[in-house]
PDB file of C-alpha atoms (C1' of nucleotides) in Angstrom:
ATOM      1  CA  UNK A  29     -48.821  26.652-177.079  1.00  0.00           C
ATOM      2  CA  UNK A  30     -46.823  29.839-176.191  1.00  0.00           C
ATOM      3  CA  UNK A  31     -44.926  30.240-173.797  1.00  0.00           C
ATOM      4  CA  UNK A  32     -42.044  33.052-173.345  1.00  0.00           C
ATOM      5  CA  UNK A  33     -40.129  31.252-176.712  1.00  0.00           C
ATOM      6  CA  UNK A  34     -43.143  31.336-178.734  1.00  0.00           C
ATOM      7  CA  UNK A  35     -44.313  34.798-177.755  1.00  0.00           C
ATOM      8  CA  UNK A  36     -40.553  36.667-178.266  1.00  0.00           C
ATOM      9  CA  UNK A  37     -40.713  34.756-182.169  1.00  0.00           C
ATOM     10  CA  UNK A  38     -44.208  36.694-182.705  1.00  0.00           C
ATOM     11  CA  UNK A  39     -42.738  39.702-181.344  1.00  0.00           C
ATOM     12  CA  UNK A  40     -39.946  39.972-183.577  1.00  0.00           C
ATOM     13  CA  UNK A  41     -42.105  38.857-186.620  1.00  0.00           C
ATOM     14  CA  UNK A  42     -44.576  42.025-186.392  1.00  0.00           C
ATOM     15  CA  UNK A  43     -42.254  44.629-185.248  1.00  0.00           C
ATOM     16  CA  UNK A  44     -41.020  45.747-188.345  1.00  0.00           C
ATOM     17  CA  UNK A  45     -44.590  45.432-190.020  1.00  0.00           C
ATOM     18  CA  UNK A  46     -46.923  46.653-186.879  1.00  0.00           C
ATOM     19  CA  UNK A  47     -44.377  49.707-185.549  1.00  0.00           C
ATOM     20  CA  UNK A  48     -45.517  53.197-186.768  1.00  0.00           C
ATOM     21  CA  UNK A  49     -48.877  51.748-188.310  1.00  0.00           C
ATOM     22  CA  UNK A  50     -52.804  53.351-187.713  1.00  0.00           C
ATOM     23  CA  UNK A  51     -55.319  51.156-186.616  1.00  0.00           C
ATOM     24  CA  UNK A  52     -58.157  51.968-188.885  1.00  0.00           C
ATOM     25  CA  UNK A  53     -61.015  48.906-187.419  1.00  0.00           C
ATOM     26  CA  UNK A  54     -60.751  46.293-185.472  1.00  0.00           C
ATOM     27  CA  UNK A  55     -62.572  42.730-186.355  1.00  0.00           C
ATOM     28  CA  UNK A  56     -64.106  40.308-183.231  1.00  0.00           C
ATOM     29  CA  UNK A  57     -65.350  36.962-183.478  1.00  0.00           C
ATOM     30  CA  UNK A  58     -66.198  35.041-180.629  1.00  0.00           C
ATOM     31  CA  UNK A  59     -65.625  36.328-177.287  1.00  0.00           C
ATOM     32  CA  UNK A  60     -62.492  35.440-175.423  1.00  0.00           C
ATOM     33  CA  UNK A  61     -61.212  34.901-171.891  1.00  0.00           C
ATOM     34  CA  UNK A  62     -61.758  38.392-171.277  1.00  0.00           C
ATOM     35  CA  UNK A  63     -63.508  41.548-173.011  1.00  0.00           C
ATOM     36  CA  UNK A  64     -61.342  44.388-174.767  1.00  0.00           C
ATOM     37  CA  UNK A  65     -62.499  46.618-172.121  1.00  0.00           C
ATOM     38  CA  UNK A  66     -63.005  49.878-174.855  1.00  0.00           C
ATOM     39  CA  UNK A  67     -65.479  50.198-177.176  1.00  0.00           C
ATOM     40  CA  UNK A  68     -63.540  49.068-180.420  1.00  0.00           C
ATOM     41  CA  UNK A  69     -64.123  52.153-181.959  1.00  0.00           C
ATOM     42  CA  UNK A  70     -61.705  54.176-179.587  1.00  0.00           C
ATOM     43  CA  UNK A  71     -58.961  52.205-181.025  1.00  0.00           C
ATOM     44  CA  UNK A  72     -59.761  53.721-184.384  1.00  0.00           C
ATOM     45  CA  UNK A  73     -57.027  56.131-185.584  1.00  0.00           C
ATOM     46  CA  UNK A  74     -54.920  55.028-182.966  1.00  0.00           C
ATOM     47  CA  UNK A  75     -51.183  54.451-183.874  1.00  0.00           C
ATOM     48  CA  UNK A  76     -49.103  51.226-182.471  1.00  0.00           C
ATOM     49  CA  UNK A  77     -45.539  52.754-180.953  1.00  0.00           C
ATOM     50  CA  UNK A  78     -43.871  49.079-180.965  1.00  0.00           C
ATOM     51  CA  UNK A  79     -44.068  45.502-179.978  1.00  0.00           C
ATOM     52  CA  UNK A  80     -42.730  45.242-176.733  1.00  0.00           C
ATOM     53  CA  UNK A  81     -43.183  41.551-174.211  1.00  0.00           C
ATOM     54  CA  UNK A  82     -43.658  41.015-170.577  1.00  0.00           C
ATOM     55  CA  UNK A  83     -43.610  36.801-169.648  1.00  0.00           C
ATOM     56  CA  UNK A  84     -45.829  35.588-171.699  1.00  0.00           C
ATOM     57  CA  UNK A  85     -47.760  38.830-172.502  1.00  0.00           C
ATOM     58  CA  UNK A  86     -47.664  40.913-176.308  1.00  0.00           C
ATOM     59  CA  UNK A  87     -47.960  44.752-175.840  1.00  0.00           C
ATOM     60  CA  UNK A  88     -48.808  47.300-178.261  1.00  0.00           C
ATOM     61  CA  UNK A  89     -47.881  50.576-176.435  1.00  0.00           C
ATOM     62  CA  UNK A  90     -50.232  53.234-178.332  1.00  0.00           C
ATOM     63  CA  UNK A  91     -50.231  56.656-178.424  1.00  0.00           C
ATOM     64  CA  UNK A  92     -53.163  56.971-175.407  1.00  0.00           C
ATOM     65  CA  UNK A  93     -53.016  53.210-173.493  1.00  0.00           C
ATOM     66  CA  UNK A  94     -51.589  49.916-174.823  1.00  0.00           C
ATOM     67  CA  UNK A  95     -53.331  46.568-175.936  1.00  0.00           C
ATOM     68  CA  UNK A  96     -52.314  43.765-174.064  1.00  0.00           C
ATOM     69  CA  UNK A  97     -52.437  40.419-175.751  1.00  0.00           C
ATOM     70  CA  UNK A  98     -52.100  36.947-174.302  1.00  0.00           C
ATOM     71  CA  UNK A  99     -52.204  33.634-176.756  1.00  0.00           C
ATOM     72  CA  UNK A 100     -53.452  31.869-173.998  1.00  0.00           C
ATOM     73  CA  UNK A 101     -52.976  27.351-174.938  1.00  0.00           C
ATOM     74  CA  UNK A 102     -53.955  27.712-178.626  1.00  0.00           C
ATOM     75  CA  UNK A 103     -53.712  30.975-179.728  1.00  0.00           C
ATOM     76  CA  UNK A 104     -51.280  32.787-182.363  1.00  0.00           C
ATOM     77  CA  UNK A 105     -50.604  35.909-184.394  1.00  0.00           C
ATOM     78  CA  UNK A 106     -50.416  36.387-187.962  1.00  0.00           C
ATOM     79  CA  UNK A 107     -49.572  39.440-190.090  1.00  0.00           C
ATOM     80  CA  UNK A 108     -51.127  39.606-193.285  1.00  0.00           C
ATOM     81  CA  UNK A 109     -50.198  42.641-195.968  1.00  0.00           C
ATOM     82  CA  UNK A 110     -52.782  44.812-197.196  1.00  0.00           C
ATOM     83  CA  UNK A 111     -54.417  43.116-199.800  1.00  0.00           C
ATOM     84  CA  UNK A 112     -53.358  39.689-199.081  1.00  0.00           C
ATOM     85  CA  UNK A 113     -56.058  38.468-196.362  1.00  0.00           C
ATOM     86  CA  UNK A 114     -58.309  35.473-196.997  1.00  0.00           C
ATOM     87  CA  UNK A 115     -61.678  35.908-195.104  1.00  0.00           C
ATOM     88  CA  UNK A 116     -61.342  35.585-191.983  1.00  0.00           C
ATOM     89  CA  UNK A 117     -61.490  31.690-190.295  1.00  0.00           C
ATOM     90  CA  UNK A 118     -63.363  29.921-187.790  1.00  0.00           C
ATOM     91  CA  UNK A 119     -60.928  30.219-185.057  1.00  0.00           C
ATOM     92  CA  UNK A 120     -60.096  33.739-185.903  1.00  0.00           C
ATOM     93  CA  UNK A 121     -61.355  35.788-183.258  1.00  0.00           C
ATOM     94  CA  UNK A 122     -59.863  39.053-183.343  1.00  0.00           C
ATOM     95  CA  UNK A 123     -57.891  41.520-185.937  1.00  0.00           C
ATOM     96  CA  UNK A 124     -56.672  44.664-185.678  1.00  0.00           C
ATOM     97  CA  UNK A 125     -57.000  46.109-188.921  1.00  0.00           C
ATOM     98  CA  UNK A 126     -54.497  49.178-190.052  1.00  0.00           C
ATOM     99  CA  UNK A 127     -53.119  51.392-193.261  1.00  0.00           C
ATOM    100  CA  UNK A 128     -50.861  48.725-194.050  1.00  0.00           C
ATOM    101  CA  UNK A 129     -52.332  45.484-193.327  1.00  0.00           C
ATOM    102  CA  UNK A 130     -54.056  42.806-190.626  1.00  0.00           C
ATOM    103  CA  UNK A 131     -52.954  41.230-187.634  1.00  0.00           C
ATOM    104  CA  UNK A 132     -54.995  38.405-187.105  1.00  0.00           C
ATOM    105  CA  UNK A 133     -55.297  36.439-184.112  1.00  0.00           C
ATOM    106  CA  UNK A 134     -56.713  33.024-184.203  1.00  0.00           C
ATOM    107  CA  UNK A 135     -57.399  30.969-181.019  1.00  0.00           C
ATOM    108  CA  UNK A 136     -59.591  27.769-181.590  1.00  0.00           C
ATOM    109  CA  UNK A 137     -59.994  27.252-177.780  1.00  0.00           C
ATOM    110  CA  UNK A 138     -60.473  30.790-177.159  1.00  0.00           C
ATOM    111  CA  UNK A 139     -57.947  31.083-173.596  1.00  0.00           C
ATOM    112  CA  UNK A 140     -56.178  34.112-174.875  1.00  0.00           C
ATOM    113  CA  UNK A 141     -57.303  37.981-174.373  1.00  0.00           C
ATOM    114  CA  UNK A 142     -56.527  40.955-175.952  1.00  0.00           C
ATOM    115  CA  UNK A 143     -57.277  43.750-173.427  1.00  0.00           C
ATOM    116  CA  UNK A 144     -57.034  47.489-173.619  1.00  0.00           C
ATOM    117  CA  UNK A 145     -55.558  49.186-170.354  1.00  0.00           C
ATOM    118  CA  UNK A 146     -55.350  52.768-170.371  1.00  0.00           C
ATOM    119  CA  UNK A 147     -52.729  54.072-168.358  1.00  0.00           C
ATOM    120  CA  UNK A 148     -49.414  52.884-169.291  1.00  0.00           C
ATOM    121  CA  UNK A 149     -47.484  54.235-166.308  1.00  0.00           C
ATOM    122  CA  UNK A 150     -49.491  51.931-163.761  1.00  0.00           C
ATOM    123  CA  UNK A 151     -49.020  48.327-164.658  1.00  0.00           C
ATOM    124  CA  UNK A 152     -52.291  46.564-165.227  1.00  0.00           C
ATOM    125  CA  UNK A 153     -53.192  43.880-163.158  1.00  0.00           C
ATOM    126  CA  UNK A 154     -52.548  41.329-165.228  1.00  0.00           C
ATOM    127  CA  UNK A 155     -48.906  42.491-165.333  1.00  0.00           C
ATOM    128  CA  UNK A 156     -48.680  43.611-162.037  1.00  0.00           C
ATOM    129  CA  UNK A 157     -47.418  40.649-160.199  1.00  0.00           C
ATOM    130  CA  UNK A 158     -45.516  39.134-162.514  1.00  0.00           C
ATOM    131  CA  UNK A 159     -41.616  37.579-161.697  1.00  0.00           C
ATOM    132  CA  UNK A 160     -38.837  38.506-163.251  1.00  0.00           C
ATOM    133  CA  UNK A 161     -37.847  38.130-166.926  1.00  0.00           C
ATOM    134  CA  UNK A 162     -35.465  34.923-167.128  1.00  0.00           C
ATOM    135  CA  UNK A 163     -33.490  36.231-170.178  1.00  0.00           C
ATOM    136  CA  UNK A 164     -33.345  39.969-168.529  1.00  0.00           C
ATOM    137  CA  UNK A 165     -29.910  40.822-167.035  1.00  0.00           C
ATOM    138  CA  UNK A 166     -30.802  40.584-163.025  1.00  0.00           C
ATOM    139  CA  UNK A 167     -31.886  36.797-163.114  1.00  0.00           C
ATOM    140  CA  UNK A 168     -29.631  34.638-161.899  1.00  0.00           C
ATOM    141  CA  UNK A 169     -29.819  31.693-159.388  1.00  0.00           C
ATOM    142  CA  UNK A 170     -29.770  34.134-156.046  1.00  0.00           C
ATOM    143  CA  UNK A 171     -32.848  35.744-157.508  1.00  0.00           C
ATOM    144  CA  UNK A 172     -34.698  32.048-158.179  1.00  0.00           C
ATOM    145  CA  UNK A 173     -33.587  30.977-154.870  1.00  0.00           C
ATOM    146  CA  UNK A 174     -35.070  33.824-153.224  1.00  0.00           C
ATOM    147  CA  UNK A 175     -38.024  33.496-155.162  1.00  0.00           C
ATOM    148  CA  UNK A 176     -38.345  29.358-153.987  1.00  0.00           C
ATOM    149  CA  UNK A 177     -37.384  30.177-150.509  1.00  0.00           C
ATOM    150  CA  UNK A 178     -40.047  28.579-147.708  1.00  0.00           C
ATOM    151  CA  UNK A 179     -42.303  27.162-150.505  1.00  0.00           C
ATOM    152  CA  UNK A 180     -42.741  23.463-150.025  1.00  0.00           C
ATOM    153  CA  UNK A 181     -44.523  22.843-153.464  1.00  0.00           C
ATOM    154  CA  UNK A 182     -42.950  21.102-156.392  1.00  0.00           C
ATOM    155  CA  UNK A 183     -40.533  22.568-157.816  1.00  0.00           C
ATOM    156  CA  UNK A 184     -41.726  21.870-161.401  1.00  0.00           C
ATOM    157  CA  UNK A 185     -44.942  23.547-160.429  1.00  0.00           C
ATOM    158  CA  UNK A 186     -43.421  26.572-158.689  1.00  0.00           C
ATOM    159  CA  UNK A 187     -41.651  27.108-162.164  1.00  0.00           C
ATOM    160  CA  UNK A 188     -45.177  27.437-164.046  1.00  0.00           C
ATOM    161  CA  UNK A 189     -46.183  29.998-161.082  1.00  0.00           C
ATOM    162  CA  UNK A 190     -46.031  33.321-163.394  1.00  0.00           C
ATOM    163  CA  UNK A 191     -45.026  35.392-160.389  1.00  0.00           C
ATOM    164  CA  UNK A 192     -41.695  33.261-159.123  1.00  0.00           C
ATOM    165  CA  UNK A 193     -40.374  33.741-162.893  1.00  0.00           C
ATOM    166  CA  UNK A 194     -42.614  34.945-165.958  1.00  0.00           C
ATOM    167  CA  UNK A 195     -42.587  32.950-169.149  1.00  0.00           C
ATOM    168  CA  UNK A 196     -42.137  29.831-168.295  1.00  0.00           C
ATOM    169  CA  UNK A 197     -44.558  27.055-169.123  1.00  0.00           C
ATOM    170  CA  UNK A 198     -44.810  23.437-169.362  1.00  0.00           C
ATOM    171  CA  UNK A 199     -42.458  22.647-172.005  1.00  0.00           C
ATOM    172  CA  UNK A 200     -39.498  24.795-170.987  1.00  0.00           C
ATOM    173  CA  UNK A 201     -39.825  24.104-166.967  1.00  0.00           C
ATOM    174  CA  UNK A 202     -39.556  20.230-168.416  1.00  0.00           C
ATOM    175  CA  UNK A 203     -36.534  20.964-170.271  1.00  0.00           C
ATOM    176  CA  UNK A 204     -35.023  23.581-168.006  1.00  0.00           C
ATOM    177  CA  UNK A 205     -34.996  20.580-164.902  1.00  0.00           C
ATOM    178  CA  UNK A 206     -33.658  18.598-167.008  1.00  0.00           C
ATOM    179  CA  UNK A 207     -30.666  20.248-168.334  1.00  0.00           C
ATOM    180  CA  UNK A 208     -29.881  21.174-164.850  1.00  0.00           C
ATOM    181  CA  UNK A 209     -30.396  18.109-163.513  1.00  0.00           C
ATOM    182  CA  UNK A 210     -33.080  18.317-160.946  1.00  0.00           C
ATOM    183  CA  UNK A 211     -35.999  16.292-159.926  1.00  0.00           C
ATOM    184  CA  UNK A 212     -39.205  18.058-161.019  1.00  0.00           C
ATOM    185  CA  UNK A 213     -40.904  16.730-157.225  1.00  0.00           C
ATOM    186  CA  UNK A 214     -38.214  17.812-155.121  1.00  0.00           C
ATOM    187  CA  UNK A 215     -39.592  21.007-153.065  1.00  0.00           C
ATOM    188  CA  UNK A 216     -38.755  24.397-153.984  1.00  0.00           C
ATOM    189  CA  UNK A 217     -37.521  25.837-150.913  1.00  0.00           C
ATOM    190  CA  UNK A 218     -34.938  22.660-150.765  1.00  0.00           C
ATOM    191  CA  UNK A 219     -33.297  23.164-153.417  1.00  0.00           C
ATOM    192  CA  UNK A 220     -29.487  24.437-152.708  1.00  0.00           C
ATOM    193  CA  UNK A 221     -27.662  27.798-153.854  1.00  0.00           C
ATOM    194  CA  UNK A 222     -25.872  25.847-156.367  1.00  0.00           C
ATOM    195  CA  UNK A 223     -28.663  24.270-157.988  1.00  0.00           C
ATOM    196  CA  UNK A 224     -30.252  27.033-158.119  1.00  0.00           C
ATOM    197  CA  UNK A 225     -27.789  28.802-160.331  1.00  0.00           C
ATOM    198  CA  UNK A 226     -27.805  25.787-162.520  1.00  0.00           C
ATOM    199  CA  UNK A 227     -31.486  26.095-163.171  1.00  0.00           C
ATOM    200  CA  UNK A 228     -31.646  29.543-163.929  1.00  0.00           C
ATOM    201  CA  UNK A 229     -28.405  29.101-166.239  1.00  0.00           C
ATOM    202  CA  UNK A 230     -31.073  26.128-167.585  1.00  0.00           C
ATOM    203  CA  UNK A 231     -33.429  28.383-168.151  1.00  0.00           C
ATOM    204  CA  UNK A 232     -31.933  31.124-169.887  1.00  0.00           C
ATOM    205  CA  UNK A 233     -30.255  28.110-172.475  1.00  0.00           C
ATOM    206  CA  UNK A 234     -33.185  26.807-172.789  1.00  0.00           C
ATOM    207  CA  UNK A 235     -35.440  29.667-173.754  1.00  0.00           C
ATOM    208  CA  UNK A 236     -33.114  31.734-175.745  1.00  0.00           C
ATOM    209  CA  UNK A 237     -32.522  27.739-178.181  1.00  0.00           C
ATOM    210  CA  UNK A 238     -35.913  27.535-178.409  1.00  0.00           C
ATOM    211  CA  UNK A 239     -36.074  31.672-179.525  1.00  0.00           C
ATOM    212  CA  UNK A 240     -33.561  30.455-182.238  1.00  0.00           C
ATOM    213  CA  UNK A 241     -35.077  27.706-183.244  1.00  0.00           C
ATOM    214  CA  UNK A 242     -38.408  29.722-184.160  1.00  0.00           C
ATOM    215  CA  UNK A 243     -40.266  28.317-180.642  1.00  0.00           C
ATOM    216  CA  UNK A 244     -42.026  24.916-180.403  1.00  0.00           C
ATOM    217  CA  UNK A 245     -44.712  23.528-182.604  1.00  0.00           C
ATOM    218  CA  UNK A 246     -46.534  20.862-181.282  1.00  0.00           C
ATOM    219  CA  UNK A 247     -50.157  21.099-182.878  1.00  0.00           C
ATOM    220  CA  UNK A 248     -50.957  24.702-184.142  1.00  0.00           C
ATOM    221  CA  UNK A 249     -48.350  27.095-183.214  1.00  0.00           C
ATOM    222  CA  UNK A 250     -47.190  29.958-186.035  1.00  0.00           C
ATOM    223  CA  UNK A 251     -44.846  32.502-186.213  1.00  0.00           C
ATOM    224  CA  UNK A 252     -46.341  35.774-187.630  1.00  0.00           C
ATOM    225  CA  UNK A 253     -45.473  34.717-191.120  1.00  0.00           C
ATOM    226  CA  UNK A 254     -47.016  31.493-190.626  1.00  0.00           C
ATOM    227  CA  UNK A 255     -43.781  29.774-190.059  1.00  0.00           C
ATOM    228  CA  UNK A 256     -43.717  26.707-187.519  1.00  0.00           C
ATOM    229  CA  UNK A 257     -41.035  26.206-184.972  1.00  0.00           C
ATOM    230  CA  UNK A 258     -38.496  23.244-184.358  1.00  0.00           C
ATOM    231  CA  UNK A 259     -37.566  23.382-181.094  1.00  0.00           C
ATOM    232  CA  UNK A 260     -39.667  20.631-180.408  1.00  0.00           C
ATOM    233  CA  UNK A 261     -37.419  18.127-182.130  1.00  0.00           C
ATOM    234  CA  UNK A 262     -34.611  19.734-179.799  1.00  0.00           C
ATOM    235  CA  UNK A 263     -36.291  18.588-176.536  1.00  0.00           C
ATOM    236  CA  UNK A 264     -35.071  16.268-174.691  1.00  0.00           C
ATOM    237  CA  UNK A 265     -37.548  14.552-172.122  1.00  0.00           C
ATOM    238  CA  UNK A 266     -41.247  16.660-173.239  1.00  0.00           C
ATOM    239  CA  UNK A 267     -43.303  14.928-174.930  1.00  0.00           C
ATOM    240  CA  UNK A 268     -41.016  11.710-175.207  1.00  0.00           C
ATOM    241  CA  UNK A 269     -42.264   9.411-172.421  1.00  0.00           C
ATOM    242  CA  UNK A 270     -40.776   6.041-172.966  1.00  0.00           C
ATOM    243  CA  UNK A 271     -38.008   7.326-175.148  1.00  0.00           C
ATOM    244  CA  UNK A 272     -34.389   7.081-174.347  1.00  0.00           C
ATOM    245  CA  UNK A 273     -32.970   9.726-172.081  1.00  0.00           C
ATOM    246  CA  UNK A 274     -30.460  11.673-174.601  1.00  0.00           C
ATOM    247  CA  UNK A 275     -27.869  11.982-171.825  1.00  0.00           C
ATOM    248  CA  UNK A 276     -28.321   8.776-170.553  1.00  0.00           C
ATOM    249  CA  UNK A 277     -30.393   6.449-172.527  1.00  0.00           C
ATOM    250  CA  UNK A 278     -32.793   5.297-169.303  1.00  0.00           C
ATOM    251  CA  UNK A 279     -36.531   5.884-170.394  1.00  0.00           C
ATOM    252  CA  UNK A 280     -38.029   9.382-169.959  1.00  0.00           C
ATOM    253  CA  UNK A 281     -40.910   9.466-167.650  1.00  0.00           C
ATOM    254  CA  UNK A 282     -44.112  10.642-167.567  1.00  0.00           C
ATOM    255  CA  UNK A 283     -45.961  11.498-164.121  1.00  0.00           C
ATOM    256  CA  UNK A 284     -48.995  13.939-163.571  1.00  0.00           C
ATOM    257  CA  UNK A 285     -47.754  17.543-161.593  1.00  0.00           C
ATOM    258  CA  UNK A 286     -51.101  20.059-160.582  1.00  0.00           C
ATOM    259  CA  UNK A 287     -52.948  18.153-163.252  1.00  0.00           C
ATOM    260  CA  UNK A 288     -49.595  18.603-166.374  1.00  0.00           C
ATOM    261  CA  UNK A 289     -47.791  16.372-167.175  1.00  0.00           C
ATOM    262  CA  UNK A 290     -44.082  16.223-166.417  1.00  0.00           C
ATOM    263  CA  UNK A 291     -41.826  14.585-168.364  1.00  0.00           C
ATOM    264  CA  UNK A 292     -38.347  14.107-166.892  1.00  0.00           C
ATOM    265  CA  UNK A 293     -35.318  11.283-166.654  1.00  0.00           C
ATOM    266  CA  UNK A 294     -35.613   9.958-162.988  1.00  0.00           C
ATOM    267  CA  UNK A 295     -31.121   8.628-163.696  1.00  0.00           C
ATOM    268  CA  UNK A 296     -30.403  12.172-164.325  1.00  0.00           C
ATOM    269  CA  UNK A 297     -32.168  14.085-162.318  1.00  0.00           C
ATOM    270  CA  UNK A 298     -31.973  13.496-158.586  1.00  0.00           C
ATOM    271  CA  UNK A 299     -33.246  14.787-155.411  1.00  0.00           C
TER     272      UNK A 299
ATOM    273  C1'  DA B  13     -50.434  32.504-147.348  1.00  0.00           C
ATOM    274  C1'  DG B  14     -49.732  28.469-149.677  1.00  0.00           C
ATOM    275  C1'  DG B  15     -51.299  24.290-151.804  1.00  0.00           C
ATOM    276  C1'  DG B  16     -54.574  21.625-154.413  1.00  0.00           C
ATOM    277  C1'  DT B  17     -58.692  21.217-157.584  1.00  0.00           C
ATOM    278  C1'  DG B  18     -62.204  22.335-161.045  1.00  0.00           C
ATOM    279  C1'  DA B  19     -63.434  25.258-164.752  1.00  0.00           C
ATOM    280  C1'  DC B  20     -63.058  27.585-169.053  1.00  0.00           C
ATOM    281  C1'  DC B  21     -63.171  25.729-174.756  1.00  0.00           C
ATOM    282  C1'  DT B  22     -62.173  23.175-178.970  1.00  0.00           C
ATOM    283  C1'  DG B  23     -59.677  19.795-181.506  1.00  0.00           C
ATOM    284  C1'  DT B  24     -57.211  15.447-182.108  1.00  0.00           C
ATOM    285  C1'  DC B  25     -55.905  10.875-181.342  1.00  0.00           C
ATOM    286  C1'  DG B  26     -56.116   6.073-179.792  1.00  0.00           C
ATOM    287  C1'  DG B  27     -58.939   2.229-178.337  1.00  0.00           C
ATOM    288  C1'  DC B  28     -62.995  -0.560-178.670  1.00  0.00           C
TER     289       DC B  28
ATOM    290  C1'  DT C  19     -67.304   4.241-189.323  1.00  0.00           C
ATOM    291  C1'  DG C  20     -68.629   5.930-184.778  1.00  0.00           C
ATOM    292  C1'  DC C  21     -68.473   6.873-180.015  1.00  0.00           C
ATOM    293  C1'  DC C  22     -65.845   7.999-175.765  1.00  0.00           C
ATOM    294  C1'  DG C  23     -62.244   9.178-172.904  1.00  0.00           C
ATOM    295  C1'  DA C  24     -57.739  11.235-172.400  1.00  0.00           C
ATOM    296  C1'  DC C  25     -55.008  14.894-173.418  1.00  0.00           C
ATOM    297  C1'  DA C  26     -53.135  19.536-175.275  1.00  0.00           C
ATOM    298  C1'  DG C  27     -48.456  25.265-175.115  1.00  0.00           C
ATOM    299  C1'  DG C  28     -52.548  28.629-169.533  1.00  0.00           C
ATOM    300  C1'  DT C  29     -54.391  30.713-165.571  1.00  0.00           C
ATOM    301  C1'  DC C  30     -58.176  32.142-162.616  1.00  0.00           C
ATOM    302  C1'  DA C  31     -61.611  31.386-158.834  1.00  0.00           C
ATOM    303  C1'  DC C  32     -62.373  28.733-155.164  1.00  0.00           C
ATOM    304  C1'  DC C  33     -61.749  25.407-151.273  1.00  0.00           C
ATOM    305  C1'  DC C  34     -59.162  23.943-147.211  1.00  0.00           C
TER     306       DC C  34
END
DNA sequence: AGGGTGACCTGTCGGC
DNA sequence: TGCCGACAGGTCACCC
């Protein structure tokens, strides 16, 4: 599920609630992509500073290291006042438990992490090499194209590379070619100083819709208060193979890109 | 170094 | 109804 869209929704549903609280015990189900990397009892006492995001990437800064939290394909967030938790599910594999409620995390296919790093001033590693943010004030398409230059790859698949820009994932880099009317198989490093400032202007519209519209939904994402997102009804080629083009009414295809799928309109966007 | 593939894990859906 | 394959929002380790 989450990409940057989904991840910036969960952020600014547990800000309010998670800022300034104590964790007082943390819960762990089954074990996920990686370990926490502290015994959970060091968390203990612990207070969360704020809810900050990096690409795709949660952090809770804390007063001594952060937790870093990924969703990974299935994975969400909710935030449950004291009092109000059900026991916990079989998908949910971690909680942070504190004085004024739970965040929950469930994750049926168990591809998301939440990992303690200790020293905030050096970026972990799983932060370390990541691109920049798309809705952060330096992107623009001089950046992208710098990023794309020499690389003979797809340019569809260069967009889900975490490291040319961070966030993006296969919904939006569908959408995002769409709007700015490029072909998803044309190489990277081809792809002129003008398009190039189309698709990042793509990208930024694209991401900050789908933060308005609440993110995407398409089997089991939620927003912390268990809301679902509807920018999935807003897209125009994902997910629609066979369905008119909304520009242009030809069929949207469907073709297979480093084992995704990519759906795109092969009238509108050219070479 | 860059590009391509398999692996991780569980659930759902369509076809026979 | 049941079984089986294809597919799903991600990314890492590994091969050439």
């Amino acid at each position: 599920m989450p990409e940057l869209p989904e991840v910036e929704v969960t952020r600014l549903g547990l800000r309010d609630a998670l800022r300034g609280s104590r964790i007082d015990g943390v819960h762990q189900g089954k074990p996920l992509r990686w370990p926490l990397g502290c015994p959970p009892q060091q968390l203990h006492g612990e207070r969360i500073d704020d809810v900050e995001r990096r690409g795709k990437y949660l952090l809770l800064p804390l007063q001594h290291g952060e937790l870093i939290v990924h969703l990974g394909m299935s994975g969400s967030l909710r935030w449950l006042a004291a009092g109000t938790a059900p026991p916990p599910g079989a998908h949910d594999h971690f909680a942070l438990l504190t004085d004024r409620g739970e965040l929950r995390m469930r994750d049926p296919r168990r591809f998301g992490a939440v990992v303690w790093h200790a020293a905030r001033a050096a970026p972990h590693a799983l932060l370390a090499a990541l691109g920049p943010e798309p809705l952060g004030a330096g992107f623009d398409g001089a950046v992208l194209q710098r990023a794309l230059r020499g690389r003979s790859a797809a340019v569809k698949t260069l967009l889900l590379d975490q490291r040319i820009v961070a966030g993006v994932g296969n919904i939006y880099a569908c959408e995002a070619l769409h709007r700015a009317g490029i072909d998803p198989r044309r190489a990277g490093g081809e792809i002129s100083a003008a398009r190039c400032a189309r698709l990042a202007e793509a990208l930024r519209a694209t991401l900050s819709e789908a933060v308005a519209a609440g993110g995407s939904t398409l089997r089991d994402f939620a927003a912390a208060d268990g809301a679902h997102g509807c920018f999935q009804h807003a897209a125009r080629v994902y997910d629609r193979a066979g369905l008119p083009c909304p520009a242009c009414g030809a069929a949207v295809l469907r073709i297979t890109q480093g084992q995704r799928s990519t759906y795109f309109c092969a009238h509108c966007q050219r070479r």
